[in-house]
Short mmCIF file of C-alpha atoms in Angstrom, two decimals:
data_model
loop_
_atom_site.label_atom_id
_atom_site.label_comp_id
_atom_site.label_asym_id
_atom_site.label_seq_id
_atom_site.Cartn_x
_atom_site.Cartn_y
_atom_site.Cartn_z
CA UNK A 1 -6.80 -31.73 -71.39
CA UNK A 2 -6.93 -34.92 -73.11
CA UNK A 3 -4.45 -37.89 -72.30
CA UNK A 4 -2.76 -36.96 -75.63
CA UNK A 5 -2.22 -33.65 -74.72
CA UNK A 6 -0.78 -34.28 -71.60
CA UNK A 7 1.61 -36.73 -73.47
CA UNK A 8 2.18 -34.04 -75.62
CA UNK A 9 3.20 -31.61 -72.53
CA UNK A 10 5.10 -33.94 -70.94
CA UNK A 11 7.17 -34.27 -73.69
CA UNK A 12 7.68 -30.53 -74.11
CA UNK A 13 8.26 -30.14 -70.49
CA UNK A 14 11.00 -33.22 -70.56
CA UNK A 15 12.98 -32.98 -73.65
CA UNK A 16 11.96 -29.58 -74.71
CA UNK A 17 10.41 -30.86 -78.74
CA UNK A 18 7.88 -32.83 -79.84
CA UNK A 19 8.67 -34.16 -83.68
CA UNK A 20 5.44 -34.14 -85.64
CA UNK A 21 5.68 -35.35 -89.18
CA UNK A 22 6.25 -34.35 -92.69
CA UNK A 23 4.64 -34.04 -96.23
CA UNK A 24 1.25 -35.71 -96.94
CA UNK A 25 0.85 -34.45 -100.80
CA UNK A 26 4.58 -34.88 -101.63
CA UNK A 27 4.79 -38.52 -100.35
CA UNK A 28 0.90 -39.59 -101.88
CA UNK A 29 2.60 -38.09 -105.27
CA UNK A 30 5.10 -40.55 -104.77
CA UNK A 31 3.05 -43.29 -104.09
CA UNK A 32 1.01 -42.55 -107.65
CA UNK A 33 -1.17 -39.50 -106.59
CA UNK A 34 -2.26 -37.50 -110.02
CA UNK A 35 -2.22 -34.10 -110.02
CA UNK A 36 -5.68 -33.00 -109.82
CA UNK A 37 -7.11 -35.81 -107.54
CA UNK A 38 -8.40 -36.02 -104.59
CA UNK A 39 -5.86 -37.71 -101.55
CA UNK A 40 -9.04 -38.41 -99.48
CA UNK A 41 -10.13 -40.59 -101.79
CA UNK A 42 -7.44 -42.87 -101.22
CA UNK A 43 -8.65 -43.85 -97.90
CA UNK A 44 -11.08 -45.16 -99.04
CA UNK A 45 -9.49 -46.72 -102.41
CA UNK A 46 -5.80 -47.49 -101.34
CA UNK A 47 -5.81 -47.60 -97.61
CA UNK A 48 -2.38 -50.02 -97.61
CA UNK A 49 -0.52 -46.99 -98.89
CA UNK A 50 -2.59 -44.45 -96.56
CA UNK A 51 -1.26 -46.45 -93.62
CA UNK A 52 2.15 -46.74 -95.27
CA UNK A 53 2.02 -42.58 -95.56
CA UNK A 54 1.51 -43.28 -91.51
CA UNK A 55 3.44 -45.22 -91.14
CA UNK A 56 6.53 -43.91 -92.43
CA UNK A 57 6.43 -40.70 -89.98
CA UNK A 58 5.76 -43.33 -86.92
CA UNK A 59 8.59 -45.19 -87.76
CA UNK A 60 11.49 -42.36 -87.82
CA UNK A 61 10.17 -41.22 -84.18
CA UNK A 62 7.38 -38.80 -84.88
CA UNK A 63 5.56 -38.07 -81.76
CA UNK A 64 2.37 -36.67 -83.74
CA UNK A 65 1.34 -36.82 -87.36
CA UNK A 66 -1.54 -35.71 -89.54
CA UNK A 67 -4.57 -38.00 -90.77
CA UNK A 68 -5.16 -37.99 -94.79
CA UNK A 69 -8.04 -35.29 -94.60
CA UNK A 70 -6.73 -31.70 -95.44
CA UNK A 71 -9.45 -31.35 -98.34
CA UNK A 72 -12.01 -33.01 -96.99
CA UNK A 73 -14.39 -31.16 -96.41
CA UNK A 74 -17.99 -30.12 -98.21
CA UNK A 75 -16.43 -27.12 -100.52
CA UNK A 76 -13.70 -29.09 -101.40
CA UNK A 77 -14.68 -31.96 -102.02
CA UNK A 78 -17.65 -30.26 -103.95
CA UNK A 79 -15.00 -30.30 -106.72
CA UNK A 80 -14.64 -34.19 -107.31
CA UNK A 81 -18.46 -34.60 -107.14
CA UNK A 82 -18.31 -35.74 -103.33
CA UNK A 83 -19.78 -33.33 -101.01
CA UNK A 84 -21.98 -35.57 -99.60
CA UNK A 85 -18.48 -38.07 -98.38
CA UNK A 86 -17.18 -35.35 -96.49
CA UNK A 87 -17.87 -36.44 -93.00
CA UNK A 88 -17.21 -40.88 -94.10
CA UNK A 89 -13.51 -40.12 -96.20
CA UNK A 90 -12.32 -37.80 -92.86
CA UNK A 91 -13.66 -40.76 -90.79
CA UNK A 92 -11.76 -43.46 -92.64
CA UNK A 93 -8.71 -40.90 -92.52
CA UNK A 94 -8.87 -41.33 -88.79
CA UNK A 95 -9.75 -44.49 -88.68
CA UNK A 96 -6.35 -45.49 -90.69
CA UNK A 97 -4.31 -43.33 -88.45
CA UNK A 98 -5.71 -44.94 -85.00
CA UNK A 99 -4.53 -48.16 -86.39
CA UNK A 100 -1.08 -47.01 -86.87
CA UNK A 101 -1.02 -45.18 -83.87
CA UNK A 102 -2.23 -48.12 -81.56
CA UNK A 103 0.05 -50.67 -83.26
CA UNK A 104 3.10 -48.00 -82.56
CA UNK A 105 4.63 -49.50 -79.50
CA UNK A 106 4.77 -46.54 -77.89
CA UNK A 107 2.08 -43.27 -77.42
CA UNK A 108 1.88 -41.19 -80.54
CA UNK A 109 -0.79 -39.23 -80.90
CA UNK A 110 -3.44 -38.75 -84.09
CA UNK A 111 -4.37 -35.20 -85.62
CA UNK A 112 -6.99 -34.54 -87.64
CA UNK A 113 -5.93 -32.34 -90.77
CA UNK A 114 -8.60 -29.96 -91.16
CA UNK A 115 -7.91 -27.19 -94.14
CA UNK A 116 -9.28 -24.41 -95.99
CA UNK A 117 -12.59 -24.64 -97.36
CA UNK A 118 -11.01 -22.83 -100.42
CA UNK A 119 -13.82 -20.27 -100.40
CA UNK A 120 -13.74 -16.47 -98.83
CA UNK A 121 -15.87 -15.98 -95.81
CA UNK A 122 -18.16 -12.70 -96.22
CA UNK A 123 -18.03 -9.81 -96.48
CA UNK A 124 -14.61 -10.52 -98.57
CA UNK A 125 -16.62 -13.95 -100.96
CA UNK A 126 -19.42 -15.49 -100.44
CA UNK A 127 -19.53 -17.91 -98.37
CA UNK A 128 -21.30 -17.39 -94.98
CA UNK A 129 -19.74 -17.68 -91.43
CA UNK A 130 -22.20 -19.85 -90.37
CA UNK A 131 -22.04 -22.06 -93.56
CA UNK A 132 -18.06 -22.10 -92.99
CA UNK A 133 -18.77 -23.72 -89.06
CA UNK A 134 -20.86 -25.97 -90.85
CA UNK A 135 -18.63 -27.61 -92.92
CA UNK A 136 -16.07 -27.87 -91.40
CA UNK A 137 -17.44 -29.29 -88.42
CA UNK A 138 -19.24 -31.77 -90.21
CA UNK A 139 -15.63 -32.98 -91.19
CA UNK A 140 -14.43 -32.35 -86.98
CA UNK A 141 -17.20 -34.62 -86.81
CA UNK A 142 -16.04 -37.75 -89.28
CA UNK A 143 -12.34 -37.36 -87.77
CA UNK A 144 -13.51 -37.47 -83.96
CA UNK A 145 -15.59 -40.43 -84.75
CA UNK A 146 -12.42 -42.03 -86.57
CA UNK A 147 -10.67 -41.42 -83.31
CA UNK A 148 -8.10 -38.23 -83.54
CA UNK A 149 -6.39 -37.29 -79.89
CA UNK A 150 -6.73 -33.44 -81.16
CA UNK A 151 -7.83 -31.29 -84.61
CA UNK A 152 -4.83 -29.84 -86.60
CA UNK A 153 -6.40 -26.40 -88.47
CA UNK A 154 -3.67 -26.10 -90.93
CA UNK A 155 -2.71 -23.59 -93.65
CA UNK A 156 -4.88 -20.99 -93.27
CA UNK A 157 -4.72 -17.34 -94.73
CA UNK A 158 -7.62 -15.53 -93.09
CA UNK A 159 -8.55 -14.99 -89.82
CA UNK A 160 -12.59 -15.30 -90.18
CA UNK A 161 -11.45 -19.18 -91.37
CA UNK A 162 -9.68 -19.99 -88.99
CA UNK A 163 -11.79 -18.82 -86.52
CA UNK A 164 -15.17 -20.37 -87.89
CA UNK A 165 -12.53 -24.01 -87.56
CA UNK A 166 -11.87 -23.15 -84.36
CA UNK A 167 -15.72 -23.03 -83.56
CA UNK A 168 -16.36 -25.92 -85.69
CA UNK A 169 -14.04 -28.25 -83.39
CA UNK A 170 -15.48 -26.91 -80.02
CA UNK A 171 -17.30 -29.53 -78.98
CA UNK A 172 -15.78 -32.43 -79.48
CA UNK A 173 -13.88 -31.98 -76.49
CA UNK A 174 -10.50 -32.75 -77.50
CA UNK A 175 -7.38 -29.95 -77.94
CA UNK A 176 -6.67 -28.22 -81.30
CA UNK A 177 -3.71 -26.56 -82.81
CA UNK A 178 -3.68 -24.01 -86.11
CA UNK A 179 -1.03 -22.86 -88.33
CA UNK A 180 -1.40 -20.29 -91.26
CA UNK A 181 0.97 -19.83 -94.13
CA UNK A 182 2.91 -16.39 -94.17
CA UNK A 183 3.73 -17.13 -98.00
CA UNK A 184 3.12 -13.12 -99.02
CA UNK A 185 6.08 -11.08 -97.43
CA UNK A 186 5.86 -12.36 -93.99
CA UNK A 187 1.93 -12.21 -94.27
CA UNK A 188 -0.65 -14.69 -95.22
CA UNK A 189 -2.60 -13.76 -98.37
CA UNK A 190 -4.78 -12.18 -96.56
CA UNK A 191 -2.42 -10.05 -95.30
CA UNK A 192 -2.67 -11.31 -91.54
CA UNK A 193 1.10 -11.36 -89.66
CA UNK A 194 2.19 -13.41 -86.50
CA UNK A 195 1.51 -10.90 -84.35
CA UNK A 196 -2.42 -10.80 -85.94
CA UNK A 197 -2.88 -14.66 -85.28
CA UNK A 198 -1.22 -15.05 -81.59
CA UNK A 199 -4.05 -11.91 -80.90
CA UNK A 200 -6.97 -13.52 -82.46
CA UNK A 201 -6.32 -16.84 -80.85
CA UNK A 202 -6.02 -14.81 -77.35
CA UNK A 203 -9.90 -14.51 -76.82
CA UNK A 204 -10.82 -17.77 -78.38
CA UNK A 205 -12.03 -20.72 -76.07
CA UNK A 206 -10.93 -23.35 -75.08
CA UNK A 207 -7.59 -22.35 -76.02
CA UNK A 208 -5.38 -23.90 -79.22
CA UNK A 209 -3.17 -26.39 -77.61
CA UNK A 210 -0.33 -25.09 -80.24
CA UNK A 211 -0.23 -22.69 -82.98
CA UNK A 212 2.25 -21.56 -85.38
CA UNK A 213 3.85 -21.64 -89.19
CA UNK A 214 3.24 -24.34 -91.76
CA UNK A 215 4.34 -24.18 -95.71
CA UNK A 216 5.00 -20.76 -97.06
CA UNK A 217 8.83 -20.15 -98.66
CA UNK A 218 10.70 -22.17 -97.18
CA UNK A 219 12.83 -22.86 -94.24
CA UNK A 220 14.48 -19.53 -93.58
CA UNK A 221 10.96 -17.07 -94.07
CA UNK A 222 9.02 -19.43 -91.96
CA UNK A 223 11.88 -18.90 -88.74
CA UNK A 224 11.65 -15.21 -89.33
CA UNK A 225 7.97 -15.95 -88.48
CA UNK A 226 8.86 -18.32 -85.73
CA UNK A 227 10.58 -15.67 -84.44
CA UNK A 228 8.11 -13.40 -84.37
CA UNK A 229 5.65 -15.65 -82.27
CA UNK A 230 8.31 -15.89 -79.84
CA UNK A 231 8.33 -12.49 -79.29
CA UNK A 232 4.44 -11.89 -79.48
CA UNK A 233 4.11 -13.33 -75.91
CA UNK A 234 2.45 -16.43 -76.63
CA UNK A 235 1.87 -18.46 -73.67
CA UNK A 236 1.36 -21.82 -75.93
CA UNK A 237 3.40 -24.03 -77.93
CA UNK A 238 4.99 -22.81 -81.00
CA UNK A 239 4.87 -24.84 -84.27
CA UNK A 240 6.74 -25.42 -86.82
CA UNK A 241 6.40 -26.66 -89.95
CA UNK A 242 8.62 -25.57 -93.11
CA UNK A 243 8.96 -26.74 -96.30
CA UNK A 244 11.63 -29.00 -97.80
CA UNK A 245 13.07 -25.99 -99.61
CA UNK A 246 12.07 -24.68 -102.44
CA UNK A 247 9.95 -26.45 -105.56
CA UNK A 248 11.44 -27.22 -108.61
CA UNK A 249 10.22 -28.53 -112.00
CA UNK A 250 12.74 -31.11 -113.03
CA UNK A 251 12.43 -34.46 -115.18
CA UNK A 252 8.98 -33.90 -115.40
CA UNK A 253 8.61 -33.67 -111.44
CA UNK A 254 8.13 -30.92 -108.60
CA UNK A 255 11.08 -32.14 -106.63
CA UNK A 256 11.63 -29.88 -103.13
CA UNK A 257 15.50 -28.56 -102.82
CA UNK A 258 16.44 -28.75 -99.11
CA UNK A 259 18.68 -31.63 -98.38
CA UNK A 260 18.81 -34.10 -95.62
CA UNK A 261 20.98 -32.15 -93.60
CA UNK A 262 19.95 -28.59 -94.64
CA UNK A 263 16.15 -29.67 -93.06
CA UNK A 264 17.91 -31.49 -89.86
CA UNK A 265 19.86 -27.62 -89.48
CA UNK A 266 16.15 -26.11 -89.76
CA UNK A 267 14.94 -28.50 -86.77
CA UNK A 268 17.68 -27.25 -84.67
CA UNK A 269 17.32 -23.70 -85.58
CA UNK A 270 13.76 -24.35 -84.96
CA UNK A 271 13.79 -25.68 -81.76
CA UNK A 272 16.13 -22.61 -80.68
CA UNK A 273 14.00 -20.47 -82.14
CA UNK A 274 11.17 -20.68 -79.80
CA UNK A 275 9.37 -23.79 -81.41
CA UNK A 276 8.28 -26.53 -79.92
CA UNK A 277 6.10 -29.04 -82.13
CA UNK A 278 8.52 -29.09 -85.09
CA UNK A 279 8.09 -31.05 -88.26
CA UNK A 280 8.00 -30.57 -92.09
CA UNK A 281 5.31 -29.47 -94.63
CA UNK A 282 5.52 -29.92 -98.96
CA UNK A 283 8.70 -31.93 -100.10
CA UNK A 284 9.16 -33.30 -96.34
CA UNK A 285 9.95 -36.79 -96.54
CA UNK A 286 10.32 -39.91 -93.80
CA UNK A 287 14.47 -39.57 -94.83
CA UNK A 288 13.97 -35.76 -93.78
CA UNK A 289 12.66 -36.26 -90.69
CA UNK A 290 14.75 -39.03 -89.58
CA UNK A 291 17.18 -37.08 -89.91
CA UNK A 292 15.57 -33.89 -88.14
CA UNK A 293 14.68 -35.92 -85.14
CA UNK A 294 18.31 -37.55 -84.60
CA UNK A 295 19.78 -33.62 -85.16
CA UNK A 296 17.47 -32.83 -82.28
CA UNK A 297 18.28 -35.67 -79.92
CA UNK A 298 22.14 -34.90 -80.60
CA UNK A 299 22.20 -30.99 -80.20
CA UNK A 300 21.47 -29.51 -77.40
CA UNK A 301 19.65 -26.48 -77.03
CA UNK A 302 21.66 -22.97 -78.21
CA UNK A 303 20.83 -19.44 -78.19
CA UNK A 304 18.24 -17.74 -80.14
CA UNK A 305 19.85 -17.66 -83.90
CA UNK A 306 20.03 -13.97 -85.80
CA UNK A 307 18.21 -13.68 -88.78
CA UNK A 308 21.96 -13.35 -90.38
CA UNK A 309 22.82 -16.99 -88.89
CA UNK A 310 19.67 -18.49 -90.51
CA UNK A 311 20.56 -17.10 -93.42
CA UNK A 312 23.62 -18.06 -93.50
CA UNK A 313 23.40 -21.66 -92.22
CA UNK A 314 19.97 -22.26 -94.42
CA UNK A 315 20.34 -20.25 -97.53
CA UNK A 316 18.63 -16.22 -97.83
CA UNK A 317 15.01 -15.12 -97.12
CA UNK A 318 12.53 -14.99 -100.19
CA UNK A 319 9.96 -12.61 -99.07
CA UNK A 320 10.81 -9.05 -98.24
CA UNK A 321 9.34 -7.93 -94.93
CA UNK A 322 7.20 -4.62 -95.36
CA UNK A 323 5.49 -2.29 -92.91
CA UNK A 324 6.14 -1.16 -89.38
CA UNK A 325 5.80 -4.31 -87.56
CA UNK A 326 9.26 -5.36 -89.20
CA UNK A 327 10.86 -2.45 -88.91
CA UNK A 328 14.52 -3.16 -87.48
CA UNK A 329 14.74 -6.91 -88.68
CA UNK A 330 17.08 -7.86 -90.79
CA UNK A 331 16.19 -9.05 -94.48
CA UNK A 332 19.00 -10.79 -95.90
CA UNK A 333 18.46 -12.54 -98.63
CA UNK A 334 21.73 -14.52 -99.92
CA UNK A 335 22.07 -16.38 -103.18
CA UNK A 336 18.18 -16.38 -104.11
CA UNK A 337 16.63 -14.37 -106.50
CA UNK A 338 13.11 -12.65 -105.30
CA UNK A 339 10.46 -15.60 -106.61
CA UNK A 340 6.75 -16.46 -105.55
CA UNK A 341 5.44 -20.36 -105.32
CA UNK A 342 2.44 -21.42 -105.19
CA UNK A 343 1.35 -24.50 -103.42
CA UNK A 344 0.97 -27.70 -105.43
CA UNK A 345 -0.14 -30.18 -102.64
CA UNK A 346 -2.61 -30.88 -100.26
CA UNK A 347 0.38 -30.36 -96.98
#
């Protein structure tokens, strides 16, 4: 393992969480992101607020955050007429981040966003195993050279992807996590569940340093998850990374509902959930997780929280749970009307 990974486990091992960061899309909208764009391009075109992004996470005590590269790869990129910058905008993603990280003060470690190509894998699209390794190692490759500590597979829905990333990233040598979103009644859209990913990632190798939960519905649906990788047996690192509540359309703005206090509840409930690497996804901001981080350095460690106490301290579950897997949880769902979002950022 890597000397970021160690760092990594030593913090586990010491204090029990590591705090890894927040938004990326939610903040770069802030900044002046259009919607539409691409945020890679900024690294190249406003790097002072790229490293402010950075920045921002390092200095409310995050222990690991995410470069400025989630869409950039080949496919994606293919969209904005850059295909061909794939490998040079994850670089200069990386490259940004090292800076920040090295001028910290104290270790924190870089990961290297790597998301969906935003194509099917056959037999389900088009788009051909080998062709999906390619890609998205060609990006592996622009964030190793930029100088990541590990690769950060993030928001996946299918297995096939996230499997083809976890090839992709095999040889640089360095440790990888990988989170899906269970955004579709405790399943991806694909239809994989917790208990799916912590099986696929069983036989893969070298191991994923972490994996775990990232956007979906919100703080309460992604614990039920968390949950359920606790009791899948996992013997890595849980993640966790919710969503500042729930998107809303007012003043002419997607503004995220959780409060300050609501998301430093969800850190704690995290944490005594079973996770481990706990930070924020869309609508997470630096106020967020200052706030998480001091909740978690001020309350110690409880019991394992019911699906009625998350409820009830976080607001009810959105998605219904279906199938036999779930049969016996609980599926309260308090004060919130059955809805489906749909992702309006890059993280």
């Amino acid at each position: 393992m890597t000397g970021a990974g160690e760092r990594l486990s030593h913090l586990i091992e010491s204090r029990g969480w590591i705090l890894a960061d927040g938004a990326t899309g939610t903040n770069l909208f802030n900044m002046g992101l259009k919607s539409g764009d691409a945020p890679e391009f900024w690294n190249e075109r406003h790097p002072d607020r790229i490293r402010a992004l950075y920045q921002g996470s390092v200095n409310v005590g995050a222990d690991v955050f995410l470069t400025n590269s989630f869409g950039g790869n080949a496919a994606r990129l293919a969209l904005h007429g850059a295909a061909d910058r794939a490998r040079e905008l994850s670089r200069l993603s990386a490259e940004l981040a090292r800076e920040v990280a090295d001028s910290a003060g104290r270790p924190v470690a870089v990961a290297g966003s790597i998301g969906p190509t935003g194509e099917l894998i056959q037999p389900l699209g088009s788009l051909a195993p080998d062709r999906a390794v390619e890609i998205l190692a060609e990006q592996a490759a622009g964030l190793a050279e930029g100088g990541v500590d590990m690769f950060w597979i993030e928001t996946m829905s299918a297995i096939e992807e996230l499997t083809a990333a976890s090839e992709a990233v095999r040889g640089f040598g360095l440790p990888w996590c990988a989170t899906m979103s269970f955004d579709t009644a405790g399943r991806t859209m694909m239809g994989v569940t917790e208990a799916d990913l912590a099986r696929a990632v069983t036989g893969i190798a070298p191991a994923p340093f972490a994996i775990g939960a990232n956007c979906g519905l919100g703080a309460p649906d992604l614990l039920r998850t968390v949950l359920g990788f606790a009791d899948s047996g996992l013997s890595v690192p849980i993640i966790a990374k919710a969503n500042a509540g729930i998107p809303r359309f007012r003043h002419g703005k997607i503004r995220y509902d959780a409060s300050v206090e609501t998301m430093a509840d969800y850190a704690v409930l995290a944490r005594d959930c079973g996770a481990t690497l706990i930070g924020g996804c869309c609508g997470t901001t630096a106020t967020h997780l200052d706030a998480m981080r001091i909740a978690l350095e001020q309350t110690s460690p409880g019991q394992r929280p019911s699906l009625d106490e998350i409820s009830r301290r976080l607001g009810g579950f959105v998605g219904r749970l279906p199938g036999p897997e779930t049969a016996g949880r609980e599926t309260r769902r308090k004060g919130l009307a059955r809805r489906r979002t749909r992702r309006t950022e890059p993280q």
